[in-house]
Tab-separated table of C-alpha atoms and ligand atoms in Angstrom:
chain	number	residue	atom	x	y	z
A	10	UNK	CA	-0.618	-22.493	-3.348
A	11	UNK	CA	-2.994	-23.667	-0.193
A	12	UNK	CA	-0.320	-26.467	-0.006
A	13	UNK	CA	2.179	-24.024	0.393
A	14	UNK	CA	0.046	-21.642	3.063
A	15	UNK	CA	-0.750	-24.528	4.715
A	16	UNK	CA	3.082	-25.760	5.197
A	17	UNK	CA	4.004	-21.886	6.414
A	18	UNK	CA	1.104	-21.442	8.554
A	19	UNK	CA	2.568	-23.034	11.853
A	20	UNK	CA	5.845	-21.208	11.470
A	21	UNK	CA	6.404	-18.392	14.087
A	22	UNK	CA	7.766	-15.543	11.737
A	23	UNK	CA	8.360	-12.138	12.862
A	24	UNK	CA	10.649	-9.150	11.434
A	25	UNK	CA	13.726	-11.220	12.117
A	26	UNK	CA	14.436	-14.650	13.260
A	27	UNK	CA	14.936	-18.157	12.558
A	28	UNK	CA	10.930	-18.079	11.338
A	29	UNK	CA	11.756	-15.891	8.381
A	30	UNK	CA	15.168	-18.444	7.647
A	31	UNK	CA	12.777	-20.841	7.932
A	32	UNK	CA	9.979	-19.782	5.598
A	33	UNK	CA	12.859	-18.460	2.956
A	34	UNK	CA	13.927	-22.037	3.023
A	35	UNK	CA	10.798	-23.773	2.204
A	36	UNK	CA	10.070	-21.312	-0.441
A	37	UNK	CA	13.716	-22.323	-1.858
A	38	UNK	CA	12.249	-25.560	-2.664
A	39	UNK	CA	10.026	-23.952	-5.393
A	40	UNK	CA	12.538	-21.221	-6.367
A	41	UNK	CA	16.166	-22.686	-6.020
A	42	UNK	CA	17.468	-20.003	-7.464
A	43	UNK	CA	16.654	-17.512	-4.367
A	44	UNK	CA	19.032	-15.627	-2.596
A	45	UNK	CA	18.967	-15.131	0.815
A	46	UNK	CA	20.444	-12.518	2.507
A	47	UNK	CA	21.563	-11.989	6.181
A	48	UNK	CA	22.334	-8.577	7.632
A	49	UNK	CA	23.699	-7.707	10.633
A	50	UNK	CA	21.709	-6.385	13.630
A	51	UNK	CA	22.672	-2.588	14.297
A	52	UNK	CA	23.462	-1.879	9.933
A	53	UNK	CA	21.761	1.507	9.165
A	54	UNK	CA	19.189	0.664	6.843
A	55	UNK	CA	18.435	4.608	5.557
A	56	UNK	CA	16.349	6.630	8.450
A	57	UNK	CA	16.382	3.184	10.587
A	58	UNK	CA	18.569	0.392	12.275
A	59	UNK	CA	18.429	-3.266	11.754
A	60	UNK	CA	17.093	-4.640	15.198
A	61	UNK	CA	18.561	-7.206	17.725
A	62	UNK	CA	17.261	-10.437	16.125
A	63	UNK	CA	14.208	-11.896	17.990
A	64	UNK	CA	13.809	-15.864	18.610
A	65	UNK	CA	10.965	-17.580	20.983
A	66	UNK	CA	11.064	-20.817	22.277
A	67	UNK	CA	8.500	-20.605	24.699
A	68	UNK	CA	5.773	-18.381	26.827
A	69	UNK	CA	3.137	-19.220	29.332
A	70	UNK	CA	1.233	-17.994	31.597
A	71	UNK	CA	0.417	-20.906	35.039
A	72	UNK	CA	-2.071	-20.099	37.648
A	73	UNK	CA	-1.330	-21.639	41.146
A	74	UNK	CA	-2.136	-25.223	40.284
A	75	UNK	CA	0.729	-24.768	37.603
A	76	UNK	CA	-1.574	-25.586	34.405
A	77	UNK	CA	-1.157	-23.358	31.688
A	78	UNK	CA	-4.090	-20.691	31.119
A	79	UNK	CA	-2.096	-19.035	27.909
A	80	UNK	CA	0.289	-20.873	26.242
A	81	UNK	CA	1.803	-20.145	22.767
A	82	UNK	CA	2.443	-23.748	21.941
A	83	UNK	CA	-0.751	-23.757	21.703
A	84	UNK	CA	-1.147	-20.623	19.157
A	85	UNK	CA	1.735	-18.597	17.943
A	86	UNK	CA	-0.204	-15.382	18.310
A	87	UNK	CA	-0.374	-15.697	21.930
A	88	UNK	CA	2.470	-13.670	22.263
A	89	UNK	CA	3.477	-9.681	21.682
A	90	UNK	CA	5.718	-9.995	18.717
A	91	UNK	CA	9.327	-8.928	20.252
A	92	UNK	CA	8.527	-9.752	23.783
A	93	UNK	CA	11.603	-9.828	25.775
A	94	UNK	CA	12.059	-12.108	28.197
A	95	UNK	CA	10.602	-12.299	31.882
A	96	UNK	CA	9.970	-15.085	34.357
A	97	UNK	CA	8.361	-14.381	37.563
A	98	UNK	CA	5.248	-14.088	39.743
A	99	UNK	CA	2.719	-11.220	38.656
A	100	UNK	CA	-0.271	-10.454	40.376
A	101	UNK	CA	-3.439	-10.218	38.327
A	102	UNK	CA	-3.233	-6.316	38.149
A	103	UNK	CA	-0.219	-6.237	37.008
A	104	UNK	CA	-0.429	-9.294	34.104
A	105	UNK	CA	-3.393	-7.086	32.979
A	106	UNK	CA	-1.249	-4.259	32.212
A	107	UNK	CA	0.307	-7.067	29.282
A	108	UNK	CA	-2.729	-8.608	27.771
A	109	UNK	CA	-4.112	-7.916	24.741
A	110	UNK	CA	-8.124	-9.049	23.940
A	111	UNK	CA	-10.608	-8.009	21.419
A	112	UNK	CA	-13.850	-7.258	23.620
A	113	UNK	CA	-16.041	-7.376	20.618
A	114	UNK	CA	-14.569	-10.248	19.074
A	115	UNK	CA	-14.421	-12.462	22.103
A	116	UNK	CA	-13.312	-15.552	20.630
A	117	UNK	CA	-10.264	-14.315	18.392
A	118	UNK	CA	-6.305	-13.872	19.552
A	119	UNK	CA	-5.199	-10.211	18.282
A	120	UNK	CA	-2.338	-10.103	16.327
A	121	UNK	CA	0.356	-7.290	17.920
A	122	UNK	CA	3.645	-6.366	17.627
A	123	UNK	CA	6.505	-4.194	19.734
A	124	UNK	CA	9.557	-4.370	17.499
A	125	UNK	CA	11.061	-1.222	18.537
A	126	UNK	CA	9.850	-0.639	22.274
A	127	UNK	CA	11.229	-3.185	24.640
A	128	UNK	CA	8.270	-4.532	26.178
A	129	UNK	CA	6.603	-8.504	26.990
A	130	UNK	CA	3.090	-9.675	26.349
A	131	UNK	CA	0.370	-12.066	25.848
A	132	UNK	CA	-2.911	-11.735	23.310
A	133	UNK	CA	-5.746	-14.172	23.936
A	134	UNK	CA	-9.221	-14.507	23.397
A	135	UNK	CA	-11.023	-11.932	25.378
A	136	UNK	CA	-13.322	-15.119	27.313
A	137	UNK	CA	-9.722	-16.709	28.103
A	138	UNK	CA	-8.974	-12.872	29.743
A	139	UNK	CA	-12.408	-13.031	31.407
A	140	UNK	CA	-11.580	-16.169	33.000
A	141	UNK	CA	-8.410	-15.106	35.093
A	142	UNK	CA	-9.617	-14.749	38.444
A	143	UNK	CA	-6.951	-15.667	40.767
A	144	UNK	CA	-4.478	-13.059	42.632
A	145	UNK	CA	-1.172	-14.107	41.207
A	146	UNK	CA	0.211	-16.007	38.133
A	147	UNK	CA	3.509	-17.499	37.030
A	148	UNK	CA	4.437	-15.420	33.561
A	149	UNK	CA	7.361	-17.102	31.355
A	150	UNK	CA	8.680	-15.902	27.711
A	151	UNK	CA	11.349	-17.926	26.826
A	152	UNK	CA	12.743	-14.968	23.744
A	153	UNK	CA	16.406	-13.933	23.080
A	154	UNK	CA	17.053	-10.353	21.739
A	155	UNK	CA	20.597	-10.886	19.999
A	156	UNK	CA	22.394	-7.598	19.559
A	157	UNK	CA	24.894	-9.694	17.115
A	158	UNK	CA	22.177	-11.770	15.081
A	159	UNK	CA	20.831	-10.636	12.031
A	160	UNK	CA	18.300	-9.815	9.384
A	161	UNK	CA	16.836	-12.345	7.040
A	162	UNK	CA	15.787	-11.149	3.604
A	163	UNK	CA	14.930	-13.402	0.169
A	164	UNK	CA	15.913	-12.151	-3.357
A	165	UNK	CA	15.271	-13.735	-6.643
A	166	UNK	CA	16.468	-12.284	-9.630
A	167	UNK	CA	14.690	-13.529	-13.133
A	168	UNK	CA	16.821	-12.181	-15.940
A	169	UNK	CA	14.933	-10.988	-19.005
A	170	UNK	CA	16.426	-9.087	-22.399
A	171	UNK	CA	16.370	-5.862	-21.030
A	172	UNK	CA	18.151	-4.477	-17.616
A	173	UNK	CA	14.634	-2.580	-16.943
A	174	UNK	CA	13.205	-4.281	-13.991
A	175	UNK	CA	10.130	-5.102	-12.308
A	176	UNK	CA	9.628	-5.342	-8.672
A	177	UNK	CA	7.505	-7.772	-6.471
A	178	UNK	CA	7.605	-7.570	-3.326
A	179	UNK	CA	5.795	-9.052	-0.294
A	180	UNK	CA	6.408	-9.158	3.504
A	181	UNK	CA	7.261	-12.291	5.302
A	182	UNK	CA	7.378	-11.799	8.775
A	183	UNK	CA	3.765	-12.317	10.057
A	184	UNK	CA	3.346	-15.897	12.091
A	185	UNK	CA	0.602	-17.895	11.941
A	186	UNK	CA	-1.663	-15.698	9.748
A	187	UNK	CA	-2.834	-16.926	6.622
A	188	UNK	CA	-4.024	-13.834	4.351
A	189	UNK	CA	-1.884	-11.276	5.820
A	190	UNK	CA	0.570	-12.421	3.725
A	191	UNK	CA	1.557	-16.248	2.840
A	192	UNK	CA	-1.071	-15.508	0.250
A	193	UNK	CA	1.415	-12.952	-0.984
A	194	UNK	CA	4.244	-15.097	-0.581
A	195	UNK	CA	2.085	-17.721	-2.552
A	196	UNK	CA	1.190	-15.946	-5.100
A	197	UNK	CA	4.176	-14.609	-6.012
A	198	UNK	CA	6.222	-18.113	-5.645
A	199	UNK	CA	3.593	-19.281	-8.524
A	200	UNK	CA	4.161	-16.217	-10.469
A	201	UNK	CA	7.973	-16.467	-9.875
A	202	UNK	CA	7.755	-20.093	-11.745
A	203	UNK	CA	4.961	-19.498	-14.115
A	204	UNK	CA	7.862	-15.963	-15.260
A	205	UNK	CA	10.630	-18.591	-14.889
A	206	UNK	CA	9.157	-21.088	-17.826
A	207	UNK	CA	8.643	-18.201	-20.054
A	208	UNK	CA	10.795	-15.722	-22.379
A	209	UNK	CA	10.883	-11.949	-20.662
A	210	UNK	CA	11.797	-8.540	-22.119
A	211	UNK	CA	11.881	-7.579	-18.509
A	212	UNK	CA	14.111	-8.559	-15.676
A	213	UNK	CA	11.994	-9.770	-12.591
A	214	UNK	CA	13.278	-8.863	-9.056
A	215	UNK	CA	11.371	-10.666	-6.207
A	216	UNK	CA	11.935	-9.663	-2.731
A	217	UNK	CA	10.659	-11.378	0.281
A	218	UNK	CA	11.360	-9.415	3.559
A	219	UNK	CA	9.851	-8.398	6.405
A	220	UNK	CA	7.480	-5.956	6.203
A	221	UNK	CA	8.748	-1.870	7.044
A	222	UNK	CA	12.828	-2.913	7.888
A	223	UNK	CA	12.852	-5.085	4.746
A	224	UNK	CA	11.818	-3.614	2.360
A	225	UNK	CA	14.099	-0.052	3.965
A	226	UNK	CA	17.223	-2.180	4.051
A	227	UNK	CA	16.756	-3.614	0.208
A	228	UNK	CA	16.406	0.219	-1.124
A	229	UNK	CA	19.470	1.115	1.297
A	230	UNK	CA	21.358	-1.565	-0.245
A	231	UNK	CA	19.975	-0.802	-3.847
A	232	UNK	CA	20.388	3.153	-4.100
A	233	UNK	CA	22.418	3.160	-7.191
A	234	UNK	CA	20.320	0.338	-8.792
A	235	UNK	CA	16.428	1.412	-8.223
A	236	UNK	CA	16.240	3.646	-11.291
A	237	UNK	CA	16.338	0.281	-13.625
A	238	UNK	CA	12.565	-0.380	-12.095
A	239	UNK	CA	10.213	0.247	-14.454
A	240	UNK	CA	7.445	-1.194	-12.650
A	241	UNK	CA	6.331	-2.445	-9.501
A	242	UNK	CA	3.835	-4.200	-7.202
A	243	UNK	CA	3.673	-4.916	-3.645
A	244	UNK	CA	1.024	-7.991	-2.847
A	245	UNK	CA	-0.776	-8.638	-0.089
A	246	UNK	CA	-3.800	-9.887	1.084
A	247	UNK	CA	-4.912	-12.022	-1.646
A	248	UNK	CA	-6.387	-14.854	-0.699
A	249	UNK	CA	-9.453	-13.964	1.282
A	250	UNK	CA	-13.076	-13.024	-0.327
A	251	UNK	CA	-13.948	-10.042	-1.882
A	252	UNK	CA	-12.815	-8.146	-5.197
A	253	UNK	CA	-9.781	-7.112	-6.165
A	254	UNK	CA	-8.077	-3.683	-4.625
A	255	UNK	CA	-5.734	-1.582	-6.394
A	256	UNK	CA	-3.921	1.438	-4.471
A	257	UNK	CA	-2.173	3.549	-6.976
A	258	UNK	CA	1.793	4.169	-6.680
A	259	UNK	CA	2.115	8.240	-5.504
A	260	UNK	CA	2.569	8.781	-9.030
A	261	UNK	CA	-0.508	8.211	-9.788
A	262	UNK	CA	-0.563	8.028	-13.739
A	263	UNK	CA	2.431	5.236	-13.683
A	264	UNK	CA	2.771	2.828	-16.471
A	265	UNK	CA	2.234	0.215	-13.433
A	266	UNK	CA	-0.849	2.267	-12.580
A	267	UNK	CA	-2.777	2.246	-15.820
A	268	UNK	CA	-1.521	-1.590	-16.713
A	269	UNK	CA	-3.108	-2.913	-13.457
A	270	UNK	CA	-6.407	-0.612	-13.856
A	271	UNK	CA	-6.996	-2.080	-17.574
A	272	UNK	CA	-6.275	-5.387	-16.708
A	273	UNK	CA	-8.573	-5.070	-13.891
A	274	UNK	CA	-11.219	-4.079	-16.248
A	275	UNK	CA	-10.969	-6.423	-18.417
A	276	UNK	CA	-10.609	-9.344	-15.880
A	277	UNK	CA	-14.300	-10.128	-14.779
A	278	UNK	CA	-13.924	-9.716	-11.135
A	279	UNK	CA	-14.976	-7.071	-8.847
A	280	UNK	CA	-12.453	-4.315	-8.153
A	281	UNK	CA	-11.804	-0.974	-7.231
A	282	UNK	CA	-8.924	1.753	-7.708
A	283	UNK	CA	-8.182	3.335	-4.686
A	284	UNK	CA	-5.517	6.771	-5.233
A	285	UNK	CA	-1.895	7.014	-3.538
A	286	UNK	CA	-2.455	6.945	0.663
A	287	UNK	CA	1.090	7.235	2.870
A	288	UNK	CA	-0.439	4.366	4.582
A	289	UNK	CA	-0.140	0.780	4.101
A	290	UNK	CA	2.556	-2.175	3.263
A	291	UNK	CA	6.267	-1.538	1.445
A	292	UNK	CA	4.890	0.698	-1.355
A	293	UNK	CA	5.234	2.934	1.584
A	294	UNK	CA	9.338	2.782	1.548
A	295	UNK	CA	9.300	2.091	-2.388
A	296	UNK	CA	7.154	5.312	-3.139
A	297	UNK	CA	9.258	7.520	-0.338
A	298	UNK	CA	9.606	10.927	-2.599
A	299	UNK	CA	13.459	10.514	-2.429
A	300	UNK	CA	12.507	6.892	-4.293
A	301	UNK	CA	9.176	7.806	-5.386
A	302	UNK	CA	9.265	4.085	-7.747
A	303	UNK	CA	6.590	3.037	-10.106
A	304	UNK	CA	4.909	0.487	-7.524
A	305	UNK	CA	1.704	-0.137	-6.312
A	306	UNK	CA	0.072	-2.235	-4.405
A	307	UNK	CA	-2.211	-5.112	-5.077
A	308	UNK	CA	-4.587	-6.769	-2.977
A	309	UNK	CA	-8.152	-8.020	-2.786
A	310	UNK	CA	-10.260	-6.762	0.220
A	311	UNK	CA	-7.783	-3.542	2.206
A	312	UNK	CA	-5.925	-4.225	5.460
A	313	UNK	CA	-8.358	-3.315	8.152
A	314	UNK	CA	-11.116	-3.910	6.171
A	315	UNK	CA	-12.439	-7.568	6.986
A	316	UNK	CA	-13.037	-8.387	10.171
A	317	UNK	CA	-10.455	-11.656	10.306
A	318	UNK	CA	-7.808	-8.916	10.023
A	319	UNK	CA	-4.743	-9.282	12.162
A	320	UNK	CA	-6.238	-11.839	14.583
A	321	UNK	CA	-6.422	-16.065	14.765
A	322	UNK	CA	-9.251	-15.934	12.053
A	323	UNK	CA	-7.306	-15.299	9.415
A	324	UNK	CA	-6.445	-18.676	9.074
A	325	UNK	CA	-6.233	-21.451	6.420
A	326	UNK	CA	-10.033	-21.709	6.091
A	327	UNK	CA	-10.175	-18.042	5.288
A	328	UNK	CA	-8.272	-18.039	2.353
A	329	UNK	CA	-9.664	-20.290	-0.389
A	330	UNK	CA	-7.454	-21.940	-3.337
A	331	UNK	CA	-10.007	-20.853	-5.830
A	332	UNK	CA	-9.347	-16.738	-4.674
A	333	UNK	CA	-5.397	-17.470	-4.533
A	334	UNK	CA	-5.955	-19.258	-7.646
A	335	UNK	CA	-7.593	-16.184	-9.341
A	336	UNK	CA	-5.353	-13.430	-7.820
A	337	UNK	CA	-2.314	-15.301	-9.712
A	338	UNK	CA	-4.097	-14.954	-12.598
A	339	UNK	CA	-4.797	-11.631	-12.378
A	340	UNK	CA	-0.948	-11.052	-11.575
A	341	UNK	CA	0.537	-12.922	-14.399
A	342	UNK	CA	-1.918	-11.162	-16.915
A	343	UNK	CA	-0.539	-7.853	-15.410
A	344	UNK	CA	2.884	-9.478	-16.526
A	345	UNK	CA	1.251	-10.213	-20.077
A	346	UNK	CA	0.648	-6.782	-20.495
A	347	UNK	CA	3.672	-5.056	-19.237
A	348	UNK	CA	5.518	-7.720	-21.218
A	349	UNK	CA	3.511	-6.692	-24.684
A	350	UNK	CA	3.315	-3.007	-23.753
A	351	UNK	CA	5.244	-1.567	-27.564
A	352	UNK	CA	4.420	1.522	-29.060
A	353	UNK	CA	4.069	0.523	-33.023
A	354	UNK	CA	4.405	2.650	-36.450
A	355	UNK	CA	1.895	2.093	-38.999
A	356	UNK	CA	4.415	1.231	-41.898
A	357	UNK	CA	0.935	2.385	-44.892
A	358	UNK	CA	-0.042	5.671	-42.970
A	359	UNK	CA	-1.087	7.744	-46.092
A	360	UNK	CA	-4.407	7.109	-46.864
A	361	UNK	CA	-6.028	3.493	-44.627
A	362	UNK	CA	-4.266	0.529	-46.227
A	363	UNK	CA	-6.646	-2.241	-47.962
A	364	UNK	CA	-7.062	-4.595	-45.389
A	365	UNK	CA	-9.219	-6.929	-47.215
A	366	UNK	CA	-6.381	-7.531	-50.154
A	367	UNK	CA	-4.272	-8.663	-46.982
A	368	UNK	CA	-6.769	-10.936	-45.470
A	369	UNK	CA	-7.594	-8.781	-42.546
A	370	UNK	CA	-11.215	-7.965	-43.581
A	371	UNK	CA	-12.547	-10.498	-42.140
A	372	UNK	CA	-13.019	-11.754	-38.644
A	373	UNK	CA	-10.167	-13.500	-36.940
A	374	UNK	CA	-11.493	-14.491	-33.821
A	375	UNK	CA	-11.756	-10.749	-32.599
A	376	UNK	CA	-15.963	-11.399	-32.309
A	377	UNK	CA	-16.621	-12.776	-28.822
A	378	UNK	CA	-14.541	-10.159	-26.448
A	379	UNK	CA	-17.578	-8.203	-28.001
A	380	UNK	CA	-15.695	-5.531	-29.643
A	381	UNK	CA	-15.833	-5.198	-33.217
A	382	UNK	CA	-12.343	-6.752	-34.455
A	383	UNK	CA	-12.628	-4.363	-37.616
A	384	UNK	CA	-12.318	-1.194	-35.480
A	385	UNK	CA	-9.789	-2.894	-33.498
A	386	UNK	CA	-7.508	-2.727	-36.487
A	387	UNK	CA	-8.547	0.740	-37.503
A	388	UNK	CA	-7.729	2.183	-34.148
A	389	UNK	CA	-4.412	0.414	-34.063
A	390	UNK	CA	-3.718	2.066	-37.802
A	391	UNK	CA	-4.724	5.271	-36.733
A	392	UNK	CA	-2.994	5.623	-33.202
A	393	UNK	CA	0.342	4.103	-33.975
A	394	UNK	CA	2.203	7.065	-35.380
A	395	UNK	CA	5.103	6.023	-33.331
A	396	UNK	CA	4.014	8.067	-30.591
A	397	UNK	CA	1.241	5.973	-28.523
A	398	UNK	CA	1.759	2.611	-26.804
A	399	UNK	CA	-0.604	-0.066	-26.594
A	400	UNK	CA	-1.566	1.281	-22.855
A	401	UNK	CA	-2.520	4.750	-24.608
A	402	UNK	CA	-4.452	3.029	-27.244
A	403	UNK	CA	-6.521	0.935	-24.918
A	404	UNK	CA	-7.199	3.754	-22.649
A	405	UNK	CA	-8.197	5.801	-25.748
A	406	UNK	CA	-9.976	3.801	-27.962
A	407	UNK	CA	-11.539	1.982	-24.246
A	408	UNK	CA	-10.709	-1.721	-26.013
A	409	UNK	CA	-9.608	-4.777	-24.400
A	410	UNK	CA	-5.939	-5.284	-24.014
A	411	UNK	CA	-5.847	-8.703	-25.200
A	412	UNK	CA	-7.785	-8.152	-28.399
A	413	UNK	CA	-4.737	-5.034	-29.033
A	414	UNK	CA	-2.141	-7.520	-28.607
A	415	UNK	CA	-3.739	-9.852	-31.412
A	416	UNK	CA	-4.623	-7.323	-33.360
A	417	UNK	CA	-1.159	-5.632	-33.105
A	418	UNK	CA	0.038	-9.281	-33.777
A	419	UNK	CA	-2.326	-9.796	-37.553
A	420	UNK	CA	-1.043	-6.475	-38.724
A	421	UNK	CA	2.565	-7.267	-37.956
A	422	UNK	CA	2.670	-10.121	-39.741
A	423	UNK	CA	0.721	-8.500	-42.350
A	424	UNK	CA	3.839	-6.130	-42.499
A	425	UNK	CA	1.442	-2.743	-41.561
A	426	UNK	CA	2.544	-1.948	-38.368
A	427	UNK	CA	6.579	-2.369	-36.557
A	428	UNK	CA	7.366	-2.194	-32.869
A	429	UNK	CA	9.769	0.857	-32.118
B	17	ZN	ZN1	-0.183	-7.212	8.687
C-alpha cells in the first residue's frame, strides 16, 4: 500500500483533470476490472454542475533576475487548486493579495482550493513569503479551464449472491498529499482484491471520485439504484498516527453503524465513535435526507485534527505501512461481519438442548478471547428465536463478534440452530 502512495504522491490531482485519469489508471493495474467514467463539463449533477475541466502545466513566480522564487515544479501544492491562467508583471502588493502562508507553521505549503470562484494563486511556506522583498515580480500559471472537457470518476463493481450492495467510497482528487486520501485510495484497492479472492453474499460497489462533485454526480446518476445499499463507508485519512475514528451515518443506529462500533471494540486499537455531523467528506452527499444511505465514515485521527492536515507535511513519511496496514484490517473485518451478519432459529427451543450428548460441552477453542465459550452457546440458544441477528446478540449479550460467528458455526453443524 506505501508502494502504491508512494507511486500517486507526485501526481497533480484535483476535482477534474488528467491527474484523476491518471491516478484511475494506475489503480487499474491492481483492479482491471474498474470502470472509469467521463462526464461532460456543464451535466447537472443534482443541486450542482460538472465544472470546466482544470489542467496545469506550469506556474511560477520570477523576481527581476528571472530565477524562480515559487515554482510548482518544485511542489504541486504551490498552486491554488483551479487557478486560471495569468501571465504578467505584479507588483509586490498586489501578488500579496494571491498568496497563501501558514504564519504559525512557517515551514509548510497550505493546501487550498477555488473550484467554483474563478480566481489564480500561489501557497508557499510562510519564510519563502517573508523573503519577497522586491517591487515587482513576473507571475505565470500555465492552467486551461475547458468548458468541453470532462469529469473523471472510477467504479468497480464486485458481484456477490445478493443484489444488496455495499458502498466504498473515497475521494481522489487531492495532489501531492499523502493521508488526505491515497491512504483511502490504498486501502480500499487492498480491500477491493482481498473481496475479489473471496465468496460474497454482498455485492461491493467501489467508487473513486473526487471529493463533493463526485460523489453528487454518482448519486445523480444512481437515483433509481441507491436503495440496493445496505451498507456503506466513506474512508479517509487512514494512514497517519492515532486511533481509529468512526462518525456515525445520520441514521445513527444503522446496521453499518453498530457493525463498525463492535468491530472497533473488539479490534485492540484505540478508537472513538463520534455521532452524525453535516460536516465532513462524501457521507455528506450519501447521507443528504433525500438519500439519507446507511454510510459512515471511517478514518483514524479527524480532518483538521493533526497538525500535517492539508499542507506539504502530510507526506509519505507521515503515513506509515504498519497504520495503512492495520486500517485494512480493520476494514476487511468490518466486511467479515457484515458478510456473517444472519439472524438464526434455534431448531431445540423447548427446554435448553443437551449440549454435552452433541459434543458441545466442552471447550472448542472459545477460551482465550476470554469469554466463557459455554455462555457463548447459551446466549446464541436463547436469543435466536428468529427474531435477533448476530449484531443484536453481540450488542446484548456484550460478546465478541468473532467468537458468535464460531459459535453460530458449532451449533449449525450440530443441527441446533438454521440461518433464516
Ligand atoms: Zn482534504
Amino acid at each position: 500500500m506505501h508502494a502504491l502512495m508512494a507511486r500517486l504522491f507526485p501526481i497533480c490531482r484535483s476535482i477534474t483533470g488528467n491527474g484523476v485519469r491518471e491516478t484511475l489508471a494506475v489503480l487499474r493495474e491492481y483492479l482491471p476490472a474498474l470502470q472509469v467514467h467521463e462526464v461532460p463539463s456543464g451535466t447537472p449533477a443534482l443541486d450542482w454542475t460538472v465544472p470546466a475541466e482544470w489542467n496545469i502545466r506550469d506556474a511560477w513566480v520570477k523576481n527581476a533576475a528571472g530565477e524562480r522564487v515559487i515554482d510548482f515544479q518544485q511542489h504541486n501544492l504551490h498552486v491554488l487548486q483551479y487557478s486560471t491562467p495569468v501571465h504578467g508583471w505584479f507588483s509586490r502588493r498586489e501578488l500579496d493579495e494571491h498568496l497563501f502562508s501558514l504564519p504559525e507553521q512557517p515551514d509548510l505549503i497550505p493546501y487550498r482550493t477555488s473550484y467554483y470562484q474563478a480566481s489564480w494563486g500561489f501557497c508557499l511556506r510562510h519564510h519563502q513569503r517573508e523573503q519577497l522583498r522586491e517591487e515587482h515580480y513576473e507571475v505565470c500559471i500555465d492552467s486551461t479551464l475547458d468548458a468541453s472537457g470532462s469529469l473523471t470518476y472510477g467504479e468497480l463493481v464486485l458481484p456477490g449472491a445478493s443484489e444488496e450492495e455495499v458502498l466504498l467510497s473515497c475521494h481522489c482528487c487531492h495532489p501531492s498529499l499523502a493521508n488526505d486520501n491515497l491512504s483511502g485510495l490504498a486501502v480500499a484497492v487492498f480491500l477491493a482484491q482481498a473481496l475479489a479472492r473471496q465468496p460474497r453474499r454482498y455485492t461491493y460497489r467501489f467508487v473513486f471520485g473526487p471529493g463533493t462533485i463526485g460523489s453528487l454526480v454518482w448519486l445523480s446518476r444512481h437515483r433509481e439504484t441507491v436503495g440496493r445499499i445496505r451498507h456503506g463507508l466513506v474512508l479517509t485519512l487512514l494512514g497517519g498516527p492515532g486511533g481509529f475514528t468512526y462518525k456515525q451515518s445520520r441514521r445513527a443506529t444503522a446496521d453499518i453503524d453498530r457493525t463498525v462500533a463492535l468491530v472497533l471494540r473488539d479490534f485492540g486499537a484505540e478508537y472513538e465513535v463520534r455521532p452524525w455531523l453535516p460536516y465532513g467528506y462524501d457521507e455528506r452527499q450519501y447521507c443528504s435526507p433525500g438519500f439519507n444511505l446507511p454510510v459512515g465514515c471511517l478514518s483514524r485521527t479527524p480532518f483538521g485534527e493533526f497538525a500535517e492536515y492539508h499542507t506539504s507535511a502530510d507526506n509519505l513519511s507521515f503515513v506509515r505501512p504498519e497504520q495503512v496496514a492495520e486500517s485494512l484490517r480493520l476494514t476487511e473485518a468490518v466486511c467479515e461481519a457484515l458478510e456473517r451478519n444472519h439472524t438464526y432459529r434455534n431448531l431445540s427451543p423447548y427446554g435448553e438442548p443437551q449440549l454435552g450428548r452433541r459434543g458441545l460441552y466442552k471447550g472448542v477453542g472459545g477460551g482465550q478471547e476470554g469469554a466463557d465459550w459455554q455462555m457463548v452457546l447459551l446466549w446464541l440458544l436463547s436469543l435466536s428465536d428468529g427474531s435477533k441477528s448476530l449484531l443484536d446478540v453481540a450488542e446484548q449479550a456484550n460478546l465478541p463478534l468473532a467468537l458468535l460467528h464460531r459459535a453460530a458455526s458449532a451449533l449449525e453443524g450440530a443441527g441446533l440452530l438454521q440461518p433464516l
